[in-house]
Each structure stands twice: as structure tokens, then as C-alpha cells.
PDB file of C-alpha atoms in Angstrom:
ATOM      1  CA  MET A 442      20.874  91.838 127.591  1.00 57.00           C
ATOM      2  CA  SER A 443      19.549  92.943 124.190  1.00 63.00           C
ATOM      3  CA  GLU A 444      16.065  93.521 122.807  1.00 67.00           C
ATOM      4  CA  ALA A 445      14.756  93.094 119.275  1.00 78.00           C
ATOM      5  CA  ALA A 446      11.759  95.444 119.474  1.00 89.00           C
ATOM      6  CA  LEU A 447      11.915  99.222 119.715  1.00 95.00           C
ATOM      7  CA  PRO A 448      11.002 100.400 123.219  1.00 95.00           C
ATOM      8  CA  GLU A 449       9.147 103.327 121.618  1.00 97.00           C
ATOM      9  CA  LEU A 450       6.436 100.864 120.527  1.00 97.00           C
ATOM     10  CA  ALA A 451       5.126 101.029 124.097  1.00 96.00           C
ATOM     11  CA  ALA A 452       3.975 104.581 123.368  1.00 96.00           C
ATOM     12  CA  VAL A 453       1.709 103.426 120.505  1.00 96.00           C
ATOM     13  CA  PRO A 454       0.135 100.173 121.781  1.00 96.00           C
ATOM     14  CA  TRP A 455      -2.954 100.636 119.590  1.00 97.00           C
ATOM     15  CA  ARG A 456      -0.995 100.420 116.338  1.00 97.00           C
ATOM     16  CA  ARG A 457      -0.619  97.181 114.441  1.00 96.00           C
ATOM     17  CA  ARG A 458       2.960  96.356 113.567  1.00 96.00           C
ATOM     18  CA  GLU A 459       3.737  97.454 110.014  1.00 97.00           C
ATOM     19  CA  THR A 460       4.609  94.683 107.603  1.00 97.00           C
ATOM     20  CA  ASP A 461       4.903  94.251 103.823  1.00 96.00           C
ATOM     21  CA  HIS A 462       1.196  93.492 103.791  1.00 98.00           C
ATOM     22  CA  THR A 463       0.035  96.485 105.842  1.00 98.00           C
ATOM     23  CA  LEU A 464       2.175  98.812 103.733  1.00 98.00           C
ATOM     24  CA  ARG A 465       0.670  97.386 100.522  1.00 97.00           C
ATOM     25  CA  VAL A 466      -2.794  97.991 101.990  1.00 98.00           C
ATOM     26  CA  ARG A 467      -1.821 101.569 102.874  1.00 98.00           C
ATOM     27  CA  ALA A 468      -0.559 102.126  99.337  1.00 98.00           C
ATOM     28  CA  ARG A 469      -3.828 100.818  97.863  1.00 98.00           C
ATOM     29  CA  LEU A 470      -5.883 103.026 100.181  1.00 98.00           C
ATOM     30  CA  TRP A 471      -3.868 106.066  99.104  1.00 97.00           C
ATOM     31  CA  THR A 472      -4.386 105.123  95.454  1.00 96.00           C
ATOM     32  CA  LEU A 473      -8.143 104.835  96.089  1.00 97.00           C
ATOM     33  CA  THR A 474      -8.084 108.202  97.865  1.00 96.00           C
ATOM     34  CA  MET A 475      -6.383 109.801  94.868  1.00 95.00           C
ATOM     35  CA  VAL A 476      -8.884 108.209  92.478  1.00 96.00           C
ATOM     36  CA  ALA A 477     -11.765 109.406  94.661  1.00 96.00           C
ATOM     37  CA  HIS A 478     -10.415 112.949  94.446  1.00 94.00           C
ATOM     38  CA  VAL A 479      -9.508 112.964  90.759  1.00 96.00           C
ATOM     39  CA  VAL A 480     -12.317 111.047  89.036  1.00 97.00           C
ATOM     40  CA  PRO A 481     -15.300 113.153  90.217  1.00 97.00           C
ATOM     41  CA  PHE A 482     -13.631 116.390  89.096  1.00 97.00           C
ATOM     42  CA  CYS A 483     -12.763 114.871  85.716  1.00 97.00           C
ATOM     43  CA  VAL A 484     -16.325 113.565  85.302  1.00 97.00           C
ATOM     44  CA  VAL A 485     -17.692 117.008  86.164  1.00 96.00           C
ATOM     45  CA  ALA A 486     -15.352 118.689  83.676  1.00 97.00           C
ATOM     46  CA  ILE A 487     -16.192 116.304  80.819  1.00 96.00           C
ATOM     47  CA  GLY A 488     -19.912 116.228  81.654  1.00 97.00           C
ATOM     48  CA  LEU A 489     -20.185 119.997  81.725  1.00 96.00           C
ATOM     49  CA  PHE A 490     -18.344 120.301  78.435  1.00 96.00           C
ATOM     50  CA  LEU A 491     -20.628 117.742  76.770  1.00 97.00           C
ATOM     51  CA  ILE A 492     -23.746 119.464  78.095  1.00 97.00           C
ATOM     52  CA  GLU A 493     -22.579 122.994  77.367  1.00 96.00           C
ATOM     53  CA  PRO A 494     -19.215 123.674  75.658  1.00 96.00           C
ATOM     54  CA  LEU A 495     -19.335 127.254  76.926  1.00 96.00           C
ATOM     55  CA  SER A 496     -18.870 125.853  80.432  1.00 95.00           C
ATOM     56  CA  ALA A 497     -15.289 124.917  79.517  1.00 96.00           C
ATOM     57  CA  PRO A 498     -13.747 127.450  81.989  1.00 96.00           C
ATOM     58  CA  VAL A 499     -15.644 125.793  84.847  1.00 96.00           C
ATOM     59  CA  GLY A 500     -14.484 122.427  83.578  1.00 96.00           C
ATOM     60  CA  LEU A 501     -10.904 123.663  83.549  1.00 97.00           C
ATOM     61  CA  ILE A 502     -11.251 124.727  87.172  1.00 97.00           C
ATOM     62  CA  ALA A 503     -12.518 121.226  88.010  1.00 97.00           C
ATOM     63  CA  LEU A 504      -9.548 119.691  86.180  1.00 97.00           C
ATOM     64  CA  ALA A 505      -7.218 122.003  88.076  1.00 97.00           C
ATOM     65  CA  GLN A 506      -8.722 120.744  91.333  1.00 96.00           C
ATOM     66  CA  ALA A 507      -8.145 117.167  90.149  1.00 96.00           C
ATOM     67  CA  TRP A 508      -4.479 118.027  89.633  1.00 94.00           C
ATOM     68  CA  ILE A 509      -3.890 120.203  92.673  1.00 96.00           C
ATOM     69  CA  ILE A 510      -5.469 118.105  95.447  1.00 95.00           C
ATOM     70  CA  PRO A 511      -3.278 114.991  94.933  1.00 94.00           C
ATOM     71  CA  GLY A 512      -0.359 117.386  94.636  1.00 95.00           C
ATOM     72  CA  LEU A 513      -1.110 118.823  98.065  1.00 97.00           C
ATOM     73  CA  TYR A 514      -1.041 115.345  99.570  1.00 97.00           C
ATOM     74  CA  ALA A 515       2.309 114.732  97.877  1.00 97.00           C
ATOM     75  CA  VAL A 516       3.623 118.014  99.316  1.00 97.00           C
ATOM     76  CA  ARG A 517       2.670 116.752 102.747  1.00 97.00           C
ATOM     77  CA  GLY A 518       4.637 113.583 102.035  1.00 98.00           C
ATOM     78  CA  ALA A 519       7.700 115.380 100.687  1.00 98.00           C
ATOM     79  CA  ASN A 520       7.717 117.795 103.618  1.00 97.00           C
ATOM     80  CA  THR A 521       8.470 114.915 105.990  1.00 97.00           C
ATOM     81  CA  VAL A 522      12.110 114.902 104.861  1.00 97.00           C
ATOM     82  CA  LYS A 523      12.635 118.620 104.312  1.00 96.00           C
ATOM     83  CA  PRO A 524      15.312 120.045 106.627  1.00 94.00           C
ATOM     84  CA  ARG A 525      13.748 122.140 109.387  1.00 89.00           C
ATOM     85  CA  GLY A 526      14.787 123.694 112.639  1.00 89.00           C
ATOM     86  CA  PRO A 527      18.096 125.105 113.874  1.00 90.00           C
ATOM     87  CA  ARG A 528      21.259 124.007 112.028  1.00 90.00           C
ATOM     88  CA  HIS A 529      23.562 123.931 115.093  1.00 92.00           C
ATOM     89  CA  ASP A 530      26.559 124.818 112.937  1.00 94.00           C
ATOM     90  CA  ALA A 531      29.106 124.350 115.743  1.00 94.00           C
ATOM     91  CA  ALA A 532      28.039 120.801 116.635  1.00 96.00           C
ATOM     92  CA  GLU A 533      27.097 119.620 113.150  1.00 96.00           C
ATOM     93  CA  PRO A 534      30.637 118.641 111.982  1.00 96.00           C
ATOM     94  CA  VAL A 535      31.021 116.357 115.018  1.00 96.00           C
ATOM     95  CA  ALA A 536      27.603 114.820 114.401  1.00 97.00           C
ATOM     96  CA  GLN A 537      28.389 114.465 110.697  1.00 96.00           C
ATOM     97  CA  GLY A 538      31.499 112.487 111.603  1.00 96.00           C
ATOM     98  CA  LEU A 539      29.538 109.994 113.691  1.00 96.00           C
ATOM     99  CA  LEU A 540      26.833 109.633 111.043  1.00 96.00           C
ATOM    100  CA  GLY A 541      29.523 109.085 108.425  1.00 96.00           C
ATOM    101  CA  ASP A 542      30.956 106.267 110.541  1.00 94.00           C
ATOM    102  CA  LEU A 543      27.531 104.597 110.636  1.00 95.00           C
ATOM    103  CA  LEU A 544      27.024 104.773 106.865  1.00 95.00           C
ATOM    104  CA  GLY A 545      28.819 102.933 104.084  1.00 92.00           C
ATOM    105  CA  HIS A 546      30.877 104.878 101.550  1.00 94.00           C
ATOM    106  CA  ASP A 547      28.163 105.362  98.911  1.00 95.00           C
ATOM    107  CA  ALA A 548      25.443 106.200 101.440  1.00 96.00           C
ATOM    108  CA  ARG A 549      27.781 108.671 103.141  1.00 96.00           C
ATOM    109  CA  GLU A 550      28.491 110.504  99.891  1.00 97.00           C
ATOM    110  CA  LEU A 551      24.800 110.563  99.004  1.00 98.00           C
ATOM    111  CA  GLN A 552      23.860 111.875 102.445  1.00 97.00           C
ATOM    112  CA  ARG A 553      26.393 114.692 102.237  1.00 96.00           C
ATOM    113  CA  ARG A 554      25.092 115.744  98.815  1.00 97.00           C
ATOM    114  CA  THR A 555      21.373 115.352  99.457  1.00 98.00           C
ATOM    115  CA  GLY A 556      20.858 115.427 103.230  1.00 97.00           C
ATOM    116  CA  LEU A 557      19.187 111.993 103.115  1.00 98.00           C
ATOM    117  CA  ALA A 558      20.738 108.720 104.260  1.00 98.00           C
ATOM    118  CA  LEU A 559      19.958 105.682 102.103  1.00 98.00           C
ATOM    119  CA  GLU A 560      19.437 102.410 103.944  1.00 97.00           C
ATOM    120  CA  ARG A 561      18.397  99.066 102.499  1.00 96.00           C
ATOM    121  CA  GLY A 562      15.793  97.228 104.560  1.00 96.00           C
ATOM    122  CA  GLU A 563      13.449  94.259 104.416  1.00 96.00           C
ATOM    123  CA  LEU A 564      10.451  96.495 103.684  1.00 97.00           C
ATOM    124  CA  GLY A 565      12.210  98.384 100.908  1.00 97.00           C
ATOM    125  CA  THR A 566      14.790 101.111 100.501  1.00 98.00           C
ATOM    126  CA  TRP A 567      14.740 103.887 103.068  1.00 98.00           C
ATOM    127  CA  LEU A 568      15.796 107.505 102.868  1.00 98.00           C
ATOM    128  CA  ILE A 569      16.278 108.966 106.313  1.00 98.00           C
ATOM    129  CA  GLY A 570      15.982 112.692 106.870  1.00 98.00           C
ATOM    130  CA  GLU A 571      16.168 114.860 109.972  1.00 97.00           C
ATOM    131  CA  ARG A 572      12.490 114.638 110.870  1.00 96.00           C
ATOM    132  CA  GLY A 573      11.099 111.958 108.626  1.00 98.00           C
ATOM    133  CA  ALA A 574      11.776 109.101 106.275  1.00 98.00           C
ATOM    134  CA  LEU A 575      10.786 107.860 102.847  1.00 98.00           C
ATOM    135  CA  LEU A 576      10.403 104.166 102.076  1.00 98.00           C
ATOM    136  CA  VAL A 577      10.549 103.079  98.451  1.00 98.00           C
ATOM    137  CA  ALA A 578       8.687  99.777  98.071  1.00 97.00           C
ATOM    138  CA  PRO A 579      10.676  96.896  96.562  1.00 95.00           C
ATOM    139  CA  ASP A 580       9.290  97.353  93.030  1.00 93.00           C
ATOM    140  CA  GLY A 581      10.132 101.062  93.086  1.00 97.00           C
ATOM    141  CA  ARG A 582       6.572 102.085  92.173  1.00 96.00           C
ATOM    142  CA  ILE A 583       5.404 103.406  95.527  1.00 98.00           C
ATOM    143  CA  VAL A 584       7.072 105.653  98.053  1.00 98.00           C
ATOM    144  CA  HIS A 585       5.755 105.828 101.607  1.00 98.00           C
ATOM    145  CA  CYS A 586       6.361 109.027 103.570  1.00 98.00           C
ATOM    146  CA  PHE A 587       6.765 108.908 107.347  1.00 98.00           C
ATOM    147  CA  CYS A 588       6.910 111.665 109.906  1.00 98.00           C
ATOM    148  CA  VAL A 589       9.233 110.672 112.761  1.00 98.00           C
ATOM    149  CA  SER A 590      11.973 112.339 114.763  1.00 97.00           C
ATOM    150  CA  ALA A 591      14.122 112.205 117.855  1.00 96.00           C
ATOM    151  CA  SER A 592      12.567 113.778 120.912  1.00 86.00           C
ATOM    152  CA  ASP A 593      15.431 116.228 121.582  1.00 88.00           C
ATOM    153  CA  ASP A 594      15.186 119.546 119.705  1.00 85.00           C
ATOM    154  CA  GLU A 595      18.765 120.506 120.586  1.00 91.00           C
ATOM    155  CA  LEU A 596      20.320 117.813 118.411  1.00 96.00           C
ATOM    156  CA  PRO A 597      22.291 118.855 115.327  1.00 96.00           C
ATOM    157  CA  PRO A 598      20.832 117.662 111.984  1.00 96.00           C
ATOM    158  CA  SER A 599      23.174 114.696 111.454  1.00 97.00           C
ATOM    159  CA  ASP A 600      22.525 113.428 114.985  1.00 97.00           C
ATOM    160  CA  ARG A 601      18.805 113.538 114.236  1.00 97.00           C
ATOM    161  CA  ILE A 602      19.421 111.353 111.188  1.00 98.00           C
ATOM    162  CA  ALA A 603      21.679 109.025 113.218  1.00 97.00           C
ATOM    163  CA  HIS A 604      18.911 108.610 115.820  1.00 98.00           C
ATOM    164  CA  LEU A 605      16.438 107.503 113.168  1.00 98.00           C
ATOM    165  CA  LEU A 606      19.008 105.311 111.423  1.00 98.00           C
ATOM    166  CA  LEU A 607      19.873 103.420 114.611  1.00 97.00           C
ATOM    167  CA  ALA A 608      16.201 102.946 115.475  1.00 98.00           C
ATOM    168  CA  LEU A 609      15.527 101.677 111.947  1.00 98.00           C
ATOM    169  CA  ARG A 610      18.435  99.251 112.115  1.00 97.00           C
ATOM    170  CA  THR A 611      17.292  97.986 115.504  1.00 97.00           C
ATOM    171  CA  ASP A 612      13.731  97.156 114.439  1.00 97.00           C
ATOM    172  CA  GLU A 613      12.613  98.126 110.939  1.00 97.00           C
ATOM    173  CA  GLN A 614       8.958  97.133 111.350  1.00 97.00           C
ATOM    174  CA  GLY A 615       8.856  98.805 114.749  1.00 97.00           C
ATOM    175  CA  PHE A 616      10.324 101.962 113.235  1.00 98.00           C
ATOM    176  CA  ALA A 617       7.622 102.026 110.542  1.00 98.00           C
ATOM    177  CA  THR A 618       5.000 101.459 113.250  1.00 98.00           C
ATOM    178  CA  VAL A 619       6.180 104.250 115.547  1.00 98.00           C
ATOM    179  CA  ALA A 620       6.444 106.709 112.641  1.00 98.00           C
ATOM    180  CA  ASN A 621       3.331 108.504 111.442  1.00 98.00           C
ATOM    181  CA  HIS A 622       2.435 107.476 107.894  1.00 98.00           C
ATOM    182  CA  ALA A 623       1.814 110.707 105.968  1.00 98.00           C
ATOM    183  CA  PHE A 624       1.427 109.696 102.333  1.00 98.00           C
ATOM    184  CA  ALA A 625       1.988 106.932  99.792  1.00 98.00           C
ATOM    185  CA  GLY A 626       2.157 107.480  96.080  1.00 97.00           C
ATOM    186  CA  ALA A 627       4.240 107.322  92.943  1.00 97.00           C
ATOM    187  CA  PRO A 628       7.846 108.449  93.354  1.00 98.00           C
ATOM    188  CA  TRP A 629       7.429 111.126  90.646  1.00 97.00           C
ATOM    189  CA  ARG A 630       4.705 112.788  92.702  1.00 96.00           C
ATOM    190  CA  VAL A 631       6.982 113.083  95.730  1.00 98.00           C
ATOM    191  CA  ARG A 632      10.203 113.771  93.816  1.00 97.00           C
ATOM    192  CA  ARG A 633       9.006 116.989  92.215  1.00 95.00           C
ATOM    193  CA  ARG A 634       7.982 118.338  95.645  1.00 97.00           C
ATOM    194  CA  LEU A 635      11.334 117.597  97.262  1.00 97.00           C
ATOM    195  CA  GLY A 636      14.055 120.199  97.465  1.00 96.00           C
ATOM    196  CA  ARG A 637      16.365 120.213  94.435  1.00 96.00           C
ATOM    197  CA  ASP A 638      19.252 118.807  96.506  1.00 96.00           C
ATOM    198  CA  ALA A 639      17.179 115.883  97.807  1.00 98.00           C
ATOM    199  CA  ARG A 640      15.794 114.672  94.462  1.00 98.00           C
ATOM    200  CA  PRO A 641      18.848 112.589  93.455  1.00 98.00           C
ATOM    201  CA  ALA A 642      18.466 110.638  96.707  1.00 98.00           C
ATOM    202  CA  LEU A 643      14.954 109.524  95.790  1.00 98.00           C
ATOM    203  CA  SER A 644      16.091 108.608  92.279  1.00 98.00           C
ATOM    204  CA  ALA A 645      18.922 106.557  93.791  1.00 98.00           C
ATOM    205  CA  ALA A 646      16.532 104.838  96.213  1.00 98.00           C
ATOM    206  CA  VAL A 647      14.177 103.920  93.377  1.00 98.00           C
ATOM    207  CA  ARG A 648      17.102 102.455  91.413  1.00 97.00           C
ATOM    208  CA  VAL A 649      18.252 100.441  94.429  1.00 97.00           C
ATOM    209  CA  ALA A 650      14.704  99.228  95.124  1.00 97.00           C
ATOM    210  CA  ARG A 651      14.208  98.093  91.530  1.00 96.00           C
ATOM    211  CA  ALA A 652      17.603  96.419  91.402  1.00 95.00           C
ATOM    212  CA  SER A 653      16.931  94.455  94.591  1.00 86.00           C
ATOM    213  CA  ALA A 654      13.330  93.487  93.687  1.00 75.00           C
TER     214      ALA A 654
ATOM    215  CA  MET B 865      39.361 100.303 123.055  1.00 94.00           C
ATOM    216  CA  SER B 866      35.605 100.325 123.625  1.00 96.00           C
ATOM    217  CA  ARG B 867      33.666 103.586 123.867  1.00 97.00           C
ATOM    218  CA  LEU B 868      30.358 104.690 125.322  1.00 98.00           C
ATOM    219  CA  ILE B 869      29.085 107.843 123.640  1.00 98.00           C
ATOM    220  CA  ARG B 870      25.935 109.921 123.887  1.00 98.00           C
ATOM    221  CA  MET B 871      24.409 111.812 120.961  1.00 97.00           C
ATOM    222  CA  ASP B 872      23.619 115.273 122.273  1.00 96.00           C
ATOM    223  CA  HIS B 873      23.690 118.985 121.453  1.00 95.00           C
ATOM    224  CA  THR B 874      27.482 118.911 121.039  1.00 96.00           C
ATOM    225  CA  GLY B 875      27.326 116.298 118.268  1.00 94.00           C
ATOM    226  CA  HIS B 876      28.321 113.541 120.620  1.00 94.00           C
ATOM    227  CA  SER B 877      30.061 113.224 123.967  1.00 96.00           C
ATOM    228  CA  THR B 878      32.327 110.375 125.027  1.00 97.00           C
ATOM    229  CA  LEU B 879      31.055 109.188 128.419  1.00 98.00           C
ATOM    230  CA  ALA B 880      33.471 106.346 129.055  1.00 98.00           C
ATOM    231  CA  GLU B 881      36.215 104.260 127.502  1.00 97.00           C
ATOM    232  CA  TRP B 882      37.459 100.854 128.534  1.00 97.00           C
ATOM    233  CA  THR B 883      39.597  97.985 127.329  1.00 96.00           C
ATOM    234  CA  GLN B 884      39.241  94.261 127.759  1.00 91.00           C
ATOM    235  CA  GLY B 885      40.628  93.333 131.147  1.00 91.00           C
ATOM    236  CA  ASP B 886      40.386  96.820 132.659  1.00 95.00           C
ATOM    237  CA  GLN B 887      37.592  96.012 135.086  1.00 96.00           C
ATOM    238  CA  ALA B 888      37.685  99.370 136.890  1.00 97.00           C
ATOM    239  CA  ALA B 889      37.203 101.321 133.652  1.00 97.00           C
ATOM    240  CA  TYR B 890      34.428  98.968 132.626  1.00 97.00           C
ATOM    241  CA  GLU B 891      32.664  99.441 135.974  1.00 97.00           C
ATOM    242  CA  GLU B 892      32.836 103.201 135.496  1.00 97.00           C
ATOM    243  CA  ALA B 893      31.375 102.784 132.028  1.00 98.00           C
ATOM    244  CA  VAL B 894      28.556 100.633 133.439  1.00 98.00           C
ATOM    245  CA  THR B 895      27.765 103.347 135.985  1.00 98.00           C
ATOM    246  CA  ALA B 896      27.675 105.985 133.227  1.00 98.00           C
ATOM    247  CA  PHE B 897      25.545 103.713 131.037  1.00 98.00           C
ATOM    248  CA  ARG B 898      22.974 103.155 133.805  1.00 98.00           C
ATOM    249  CA  ARG B 899      22.851 106.869 134.565  1.00 98.00           C
ATOM    250  CA  GLU B 900      21.980 107.587 130.926  1.00 98.00           C
ATOM    251  CA  LEU B 901      19.302 104.879 130.930  1.00 98.00           C
ATOM    252  CA  ASP B 902      17.789 106.498 134.015  1.00 98.00           C
ATOM    253  CA  GLU B 903      17.682 109.808 132.149  1.00 96.00           C
ATOM    254  CA  GLY B 904      15.675 108.251 129.342  1.00 96.00           C
ATOM    255  CA  TYR B 905      18.392 107.426 126.844  1.00 97.00           C
ATOM    256  CA  ILE B 906      18.393 104.152 124.936  1.00 97.00           C
ATOM    257  CA  GLY B 907      21.577 102.118 124.475  1.00 98.00           C
ATOM    258  CA  VAL B 908      22.383 100.852 120.990  1.00 97.00           C
ATOM    259  CA  VAL B 909      25.280  98.783 119.721  1.00 97.00           C
ATOM    260  CA  SER B 910      26.037  99.486 116.089  1.00 90.00           C
ATOM    261  CA  GLU B 911      26.944  96.236 114.375  1.00 89.00           C
ATOM    262  CA  GLY B 912      28.073  97.567 111.043  1.00 80.00           C
ATOM    263  CA  GLU B 913      26.039  98.543 108.024  1.00 77.00           C
ATOM    264  CA  GLY B 914      22.358  97.788 108.359  1.00 85.00           C
ATOM    265  CA  ARG B 915      22.392  96.318 111.852  1.00 91.00           C
ATOM    266  CA  ALA B 916      22.074  97.619 115.371  1.00 95.00           C
ATOM    267  CA  THR B 917      20.956  96.108 118.649  1.00 96.00           C
ATOM    268  CA  GLN B 918      19.310  97.792 121.578  1.00 96.00           C
ATOM    269  CA  VAL B 919      20.981  96.875 124.882  1.00 97.00           C
ATOM    270  CA  ARG B 920      19.846  97.286 128.470  1.00 96.00           C
ATOM    271  CA  GLU B 921      23.203  96.289 129.942  1.00 97.00           C
ATOM    272  CA  LEU B 922      26.595  97.459 128.769  1.00 97.00           C
ATOM    273  CA  PRO B 923      28.295  94.726 126.733  1.00 96.00           C
ATOM    274  CA  ALA B 924      31.967  94.545 127.726  1.00 95.00           C
ATOM    275  CA  ASP B 925      33.062  93.412 124.268  1.00 94.00           C
ATOM    276  CA  ALA B 926      31.246  96.017 122.151  1.00 95.00           C
ATOM    277  CA  GLU B 927      33.504  98.494 120.334  1.00 94.00           C
ATOM    278  CA  LEU B 928      30.971 101.311 120.341  1.00 95.00           C
ATOM    279  CA  VAL B 929      27.820 101.761 122.402  1.00 97.00           C
ATOM    280  CA  ILE B 930      25.689 104.773 121.487  1.00 98.00           C
ATOM    281  CA  MET B 931      23.114 106.400 123.717  1.00 98.00           C
ATOM    282  CA  ARG B 932      20.210 107.882 121.790  1.00 97.00           C
ATOM    283  CA  ARG B 933      17.004 109.677 122.638  1.00 97.00           C
ATOM    284  CA  PRO B 934      13.634 107.991 121.993  1.00 97.00           C
ATOM    285  CA  ILE B 935      11.970 108.688 118.670  1.00 97.00           C
ATOM    286  CA  ALA B 936       8.302 109.454 118.048  1.00 97.00           C
ATOM    287  CA  GLY B 937       5.970 110.051 115.152  1.00 95.00           C
ATOM    288  CA  GLY B 938       5.745 113.752 114.401  1.00 78.00           C
TER     289      GLY B 938
END
């Protein structure tokens, strides 16, 4: 007997199932949130300068706020796929072997270089990390950041990725529903906050998303 | 040769192996599979790139059945 829906959905009965539409709405809400943070500071900076040019330092502080606050949200998003926790060096090669068997050749090479497993889905192109995932929307303009992980802290890093990969492959919408949505924004915002090793994975995911749009 | 494995702190552990027609080995694998379900693991059959199916009973013809822990939003 097989099931199409993730059993983990039972733990979050209040959540609506994520779809293309709900993710587009989330992306728009995040864009509005960014605008709501940036525009007032810019208006203050310009207004102060027009009223009194000597207030330029205060205006610069306001502009800095307009730059920094969206950046902090993007950091939160990028942190979802940053490697954390014990490395379990003894078990990791075994786990890496299993994960490699689950991935295709290109995705396997990318995962070994960047620590992120690329997976094409119906909702977009996914990058799976140890404790989170990024989803690049089909046009490549928005990346959604999700916080999600296996419930066993003793797992080696590649097993953690394999857990998320298998759950994603079982029920992509269910996976996006169970995961906590942390941020949505332009790929460049997230890319510059990723670790240097992980950045090529996001670039690759954006290319794949654009090519398959 | 079909295999039942569990992802755990060792990387993964092979819990059972069976072949088509070896009913005794399959029955042992079913027992191991049910024990893992009782302990909260979830059975998944990997069906190649991009596809996997959750199973509640051990399919005799699957090449690889993987037991995984539940996931949750962090």
C-alpha cells in the first residue's frame, strides 16, 4: 500500500497546502514587506535633505537602514541552507554514497562541490541542504527559503539531505507545506549571503529554472 | 536482490535483503519493516530520479526500500 501525501502533514493541519498560487502570493507579500521597509527610509532621507541639506548624515543613516533591513531578512533566508551541527565524519562517507545513488550525475557533482542537492520539481527548482531548502520559482526571479529538517540530530549531513530529498520526491507540495517559509526575494539577495561554496548551486538552480520556464 | 535499509547515525544500516521467490527472507524483511514503522520511521521506495513513494507495507518487488525519520519545519 502506498500513499501520495506526506504523513508529516498531520502535524500541521492548520496550514493550507502550498501551490504555485500560494507561493506567488507569498512572494508578493515579501516584496510588499521589502517596499514597506525601504520606501519610508528613502522618503525620510530625501525629505530631510530637501528641507535641510545639512541633515545629510541623518539621511545617510536612513538610507543605510533601507539597505540593511532587507539584507537581514535575506540573511535569515540564506541561513536555512547553511551547514550546521556535528559533521559525523565517520558516518558521512556511507551517507554520501547513498545520497549519491539517489541523485543523477550532474546533481551529485554539484552537491559534492556545494553541499546542496539540486532537484527539479513542479513548483520550481529546489536546492536541498542539511536543514533547509531553497526553491527557485520557474522564471528564476524569486527564490523561496524554507526551514525544514529531519527529526534525528544524530544523522550525518548527507543523510539529512537524503531525508529531505525523499520527502520532496514523495510529495512536493506537502514538503513545501510542512517546511517553514522563511523568506522570498530576488536570487541576488540570497546568493550574496550564502557561503562561497554554496553560491554556484543557486546560480545553477536559477539557470535550470529559467531554461525550464 | 532487494534491500531494506534505514538511514541512521551510521550513514545507513541494511536491515534485510531478499530475492524474488525467497519467501522466508521476505517475511523476515516484512517483520523488520513493521518494527521500524512502529518506531516512527517512514518507508519510502525510491523510483529513480525525481520520484519516490511512501509505503506502509513492504513491496516484494522493490529493489530498495529506505526507512527515514519524519521531517518538520525548523
